[in-house]
Amino acid sequence: MNQEDKYLFLDTAISAAKSASTIINESYNRSVKTYKALTDLVTQTDIDSEKKIIELISSKFPNHSFLAEESGKKLNSSNYTWIIDPLDGTTNFVHGYPCYGVSIALMHKNEPIIGVVVELPLNNIYFATNSSPAYCNDDIIHVSKNKELINSLLVTGFGYEHGEKWDFNMKLFKKFTDLTQGVRRSGAAAIDICHASSGKVDGYWEFDIKPWDVAAGALIAKQAGAKITNLKGGKFSIFDNEVLVSNDFIHLDMINIINNFS
Ligand code: LIP
């Protein structure tokens, strides 16, 4: 795969994300179409956004594979797989709470090579390739330089199943709130990771997260200088359903608190 191919993939991802963002921004239908669980909502806009993204990408790359939140897996012959969250932060979107977005990643042989996240309704476009800096619109972005947990602002999220991990994370939320300048819960993982990538927060962690919530953001964060691991400090994989992203300075402190707290 040469640079030219990679930039064609990036251009295609950015224009697909922009088209999906237009559908979301112009959508008046915020009503819930189906429930995947009690609070796991799907709107017609999720479905229309995903359809548009897959249509635009497969018209350029008909033999590429897809893993998308609403329509699941579409496996084809190539080593390229697009990982799509057509509307991250659906609950926020339904209520008109201004934090949701579109997330598109491309994996080549299981290695992330392209990541694009559009933050809505602000229309900020975060993007990177695995050989470029990370950008927010026209600006190169970097993680924060804050070295102390006590001076940090963190963000986390809670999955839809209110089980053991959910309970544990509620306690962690309080623990980290006691040890930092505060913890936010925005409700959109892809946006949370982009905020960590651009230094708006110093760290983000979450249990029970899906591959499409983090695939694009994780590459953008890596190219912005972030440290990304699983919650034990081990190698991160989008298929592990857990993630810890930080500016690296506070990473070990966060791992010690997460793993030595009961
Ligand atoms: C959401 C994530 C969020 C998480 C929610 C949900 P969705 O994704 O972005 O971080 O806390 O439980 O998974 O369902 O809006 O695409």
Coordinates of C-alpha atoms and ligand atoms in Angstrom, one line a residue:
M1 CA 0.0 0.0 0.0
N2 CA 1.6 3.3 -1.1
Q3 CA 1.1 6.9 0.2
E4 CA -1.2 7.6 -2.7
D5 CA -3.5 4.8 -1.8
K6 CA -3.5 5.9 1.9
Y7 CA -4.5 9.5 1.0
L8 CA -7.3 8.1 -1.3
F9 CA -8.6 6.1 1.7
L10 CA -8.3 9.2 4.0
D11 CA -10.2 11.4 1.4
T12 CA -12.9 8.8 1.0
A13 CA -13.3 8.5 4.8
I14 CA -13.5 12.3 5.3
S15 CA -16.0 12.8 2.6
A16 CA -18.2 9.9 3.9
A17 CA -18.0 11.3 7.4
K18 CA -19.0 14.7 6.1
S19 CA -22.0 13.3 4.2
A20 CA -23.1 11.4 7.3
S21 CA -22.7 14.5 9.3
T22 CA -25.0 16.4 6.9
I23 CA -27.7 13.7 7.4
I24 CA -27.4 14.0 11.2
N25 CA -27.3 17.8 11.3
E26 CA -30.3 18.1 8.9
S27 CA -32.3 15.3 10.7
Y28 CA -35.4 16.4 12.4
N29 CA -36.4 12.8 13.3
R30 CA -34.7 12.2 16.7
S31 CA -37.3 9.7 17.7
V32 CA -36.2 6.2 18.8
K33 CA -36.8 3.5 16.2
T34 CA -35.7 0.5 18.1
Y35 CA -34.2 -0.4 21.5
K36 CA -31.1 -2.8 21.5
A37 CA -31.4 -2.7 25.3
L38 CA -33.4 -0.6 27.9
T39 CA -31.2 2.5 27.2
D40 CA -29.4 1.4 24.1
L41 CA -31.3 3.4 21.4
V42 CA -31.3 3.3 17.6
T43 CA -32.9 6.1 15.5
Q44 CA -33.6 6.2 11.8
T45 CA -30.7 8.7 11.6
D46 CA -28.2 6.1 12.9
I47 CA -29.4 3.8 10.1
D48 CA -29.5 6.5 7.3
S49 CA -26.0 7.7 8.3
E50 CA -24.5 4.1 8.3
K51 CA -26.2 3.4 4.9
K52 CA -24.7 6.5 3.4
I53 CA -21.2 5.8 4.7
I54 CA -21.1 2.2 3.5
E55 CA -22.6 3.2 0.1
L56 CA -19.9 5.9 -0.5
I57 CA -17.0 3.7 0.6
S58 CA -18.1 0.5 -1.2
S59 CA -18.7 2.5 -4.4
K60 CA -14.9 3.3 -4.3
F61 CA -13.7 0.0 -2.8
P62 CA -16.2 -2.8 -3.7
N63 CA -14.2 -5.6 -2.3
H64 CA -13.4 -4.1 1.1
S65 CA -15.0 -5.5 4.4
F66 CA -17.1 -3.6 6.9
L67 CA -17.8 -3.9 10.7
A68 CA -20.5 -1.4 11.5
E69 CA -22.6 -0.7 14.7
E70 CA -26.1 -1.1 13.2
S71 CA -25.6 -3.6 10.2
G72 CA -22.8 -5.7 11.7
K73 CA -20.1 -7.5 9.7
K74 CA -19.9 -7.5 5.8
L75 CA -16.9 -9.7 5.1
N76 CA -15.3 -9.5 1.6
S77 CA -12.0 -10.8 0.2
S78 CA -9.6 -7.9 0.9
N79 CA -7.3 -7.3 3.8
Y80 CA -9.1 -3.9 4.3
T81 CA -11.9 -3.5 6.9
W82 CA -13.8 -0.3 7.6
I83 CA -15.0 0.1 11.3
I84 CA -18.0 2.4 11.5
D85 CA -20.0 4.1 14.2
P86 CA -22.5 6.1 12.2
L87 CA -23.8 8.1 15.2
D88 CA -21.7 7.8 18.4
G89 CA -23.6 9.3 21.4
T90 CA -27.1 8.3 20.1
T91 CA -28.7 9.0 23.5
N92 CA -27.3 12.5 23.5
F93 CA -28.6 13.0 19.9
V94 CA -32.1 11.8 20.8
H95 CA -32.2 14.4 23.6
G96 CA -30.5 17.2 21.7
Y97 CA -27.6 17.1 24.1
P98 CA -24.7 18.6 22.0
C99 CA -22.2 15.9 22.1
Y100 CA -22.3 13.2 19.4
G101 CA -20.5 12.3 16.2
V102 CA -19.4 10.0 13.4
S103 CA -16.5 7.6 13.6
I104 CA -14.8 5.9 10.7
A105 CA -11.6 3.8 10.8
L106 CA -9.8 1.6 8.3
M107 CA -7.8 -1.5 9.3
H108 CA -5.3 -3.2 7.0
K109 CA -4.6 -6.7 8.2
N110 CA -5.9 -5.7 11.7
E111 CA -3.6 -2.6 11.9
P112 CA -5.4 0.7 12.0
I113 CA -4.2 3.0 9.1
I114 CA -6.9 5.7 8.9
G115 CA -9.0 7.4 11.6
V116 CA -11.7 10.1 11.1
V117 CA -14.1 11.4 13.8
V118 CA -16.5 14.3 13.2
E119 CA -17.6 16.0 16.5
L120 CA -21.2 17.3 16.2
P121 CA -22.9 19.7 16.3
L122 CA -19.5 21.6 16.4
N123 CA -18.5 20.1 13.0
N124 CA -14.9 19.6 14.2
I125 CA -13.1 17.0 12.0
Y126 CA -10.4 15.0 13.8
F127 CA -8.2 12.7 11.5
A128 CA -4.9 10.9 11.1
T129 CA -3.2 8.2 9.2
N130 CA -0.7 5.8 10.8
S131 CA 2.1 7.8 9.2
S132 CA 0.8 11.4 9.7
P133 CA 0.4 13.8 12.6
A134 CA -3.1 14.0 14.1
Y135 CA -5.3 17.0 13.0
C136 CA -8.4 18.8 14.2
N137 CA -9.6 20.7 11.2
D138 CA -6.4 22.4 9.8
D139 CA -4.4 22.2 13.1
I140 CA -2.0 19.6 14.2
I141 CA -3.0 18.4 17.7
H142 CA -1.1 17.0 20.7
V143 CA -2.0 15.5 24.1
S144 CA -1.6 17.8 27.1
K145 CA 1.7 18.3 29.0
N146 CA 0.2 18.2 32.4
K147 CA 2.3 15.9 34.6
E148 CA 0.2 15.6 37.8
L149 CA -3.0 13.7 38.4
I150 CA -4.2 16.3 40.9
N151 CA -4.0 19.0 38.1
S152 CA -5.8 16.7 35.7
L153 CA -9.3 16.7 34.1
L154 CA -10.5 13.2 33.1
V155 CA -13.4 11.7 31.2
T156 CA -15.1 8.2 31.4
G157 CA -18.2 6.5 30.1
F158 CA -20.7 3.8 31.3
G159 CA -22.0 1.0 29.1
Y160 CA -25.7 0.0 28.8
E161 CA -25.4 -3.1 31.1
H162 CA -25.5 -2.1 34.8
G163 CA -23.5 -5.0 36.0
E164 CA -20.4 -5.5 38.1
K165 CA -18.0 -3.4 35.9
W166 CA -20.6 -0.6 35.8
D167 CA -20.8 -0.6 39.6
F168 CA -17.0 -0.7 39.9
N169 CA -16.7 2.2 37.5
M170 CA -19.2 4.3 39.5
K171 CA -16.8 3.9 42.5
L172 CA -13.8 4.7 40.3
F173 CA -15.6 7.8 39.1
K174 CA -15.8 9.0 42.7
K175 CA -12.2 7.9 43.5
F176 CA -10.8 9.8 40.5
T177 CA -13.0 12.8 41.3
D178 CA -11.4 12.9 44.7
L179 CA -7.9 12.8 43.2
T180 CA -8.2 15.2 40.2
Q181 CA -9.7 18.5 39.2
G182 CA -12.7 16.5 38.0
V183 CA -14.2 13.7 35.9
R184 CA -16.6 14.3 33.0
R185 CA -19.0 11.9 31.4
S186 CA -19.9 13.1 27.9
G187 CA -21.7 10.0 26.6
A188 CA -19.7 9.7 23.3
A189 CA -16.4 7.7 23.4
A190 CA -15.1 8.7 20.0
I191 CA -15.4 12.4 21.1
D192 CA -13.9 11.6 24.5
I193 CA -10.8 10.1 22.9
C194 CA -10.4 13.1 20.5
H195 CA -10.7 15.5 23.5
A196 CA -7.8 13.6 25.1
S197 CA -5.9 13.7 21.8
S198 CA -6.1 17.5 21.7
G199 CA -5.3 18.1 25.3
K200 CA -8.8 19.2 26.3
V201 CA -8.7 16.4 28.9
D202 CA -5.7 14.6 30.3
G203 CA -7.1 11.0 30.3
Y204 CA -10.0 8.8 29.4
W205 CA -10.9 5.3 30.5
E206 CA -13.9 3.0 29.9
F207 CA -15.1 -0.6 30.4
D208 CA -17.6 -2.4 28.0
I209 CA -16.7 -0.3 25.0
K210 CA -17.3 -1.5 21.4
P211 CA -14.7 -1.7 18.6
W212 CA -16.6 1.0 16.5
D213 CA -16.6 3.4 19.5
V214 CA -12.8 3.5 19.7
A215 CA -11.2 2.3 16.5
A216 CA -10.7 5.7 14.8
G217 CA -10.1 7.7 18.0
A218 CA -7.4 5.3 19.1
L219 CA -5.3 5.9 16.0
I220 CA -5.9 9.7 16.2
A221 CA -4.8 9.6 19.9
K222 CA -1.6 7.5 19.1
Q223 CA -0.6 10.0 16.4
A224 CA -1.2 12.9 18.8
G225 CA 1.3 11.4 21.2
A226 CA -1.1 9.6 23.6
K227 CA -0.4 6.4 25.5
I228 CA -3.1 3.8 24.9
T229 CA -3.4 0.5 26.7
N230 CA -6.0 -1.8 28.2
L231 CA -7.0 -1.0 31.8
K232 CA -4.2 -3.2 33.1
G233 CA -1.5 -1.4 31.1
G234 CA -1.3 -4.1 28.5
K235 CA -1.4 -3.9 24.7
F236 CA -4.6 -2.2 23.5
S237 CA -6.9 -3.9 21.0
I238 CA -10.2 -2.5 19.8
F239 CA -11.7 -6.0 20.3
D240 CA -10.9 -6.0 24.1
N241 CA -13.9 -3.8 25.0
E242 CA -11.8 -1.6 27.4
V243 CA -9.5 1.3 26.9
L244 CA -7.2 3.7 28.8
V245 CA -5.9 6.8 26.9
S246 CA -3.7 9.4 28.5
N247 CA -1.0 12.0 27.9
D248 CA 1.4 9.3 29.2
F249 CA 2.5 11.4 32.2
I250 CA -0.4 10.3 34.3
H251 CA -0.9 6.8 32.8
L252 CA 0.9 4.8 35.5
D253 CA -1.0 6.7 38.3
M254 CA -4.3 5.8 36.6
I255 CA -3.4 2.2 36.1
N256 CA -2.3 1.9 39.8
I257 CA -5.6 3.4 41.0
I258 CA -7.8 1.3 38.6
N259 CA -6.0 -2.0 39.5
N260 CA -5.5 -1.4 43.3
F261 CA -8.9 -0.2 44.2
S262 CA -11.8 -2.3 45.4
Ligands
LIP1 C1 -21.8 5.1 23.4 C2 -20.4 5.4 23.7 C3 -20.3 5.9 25.2 C4 -20.7 4.8 26.1 C5 -22.1 4.5 25.8 C6 -22.3 4.1 24.3 P1 -23.3 4.7 21.2 O1 -21.9 4.7 22.1 O2 -19.9 6.4 22.9 O3 -18.9 6.2 25.5 O4 -20.6 5.2 27.4 O5 -22.5 3.5 26.6 O6 -21.6 2.9 24.1 O7 -24.1 3.6 21.6 O8 -23.9 6.0 21.4 O9 -22.8 4.6 19.8

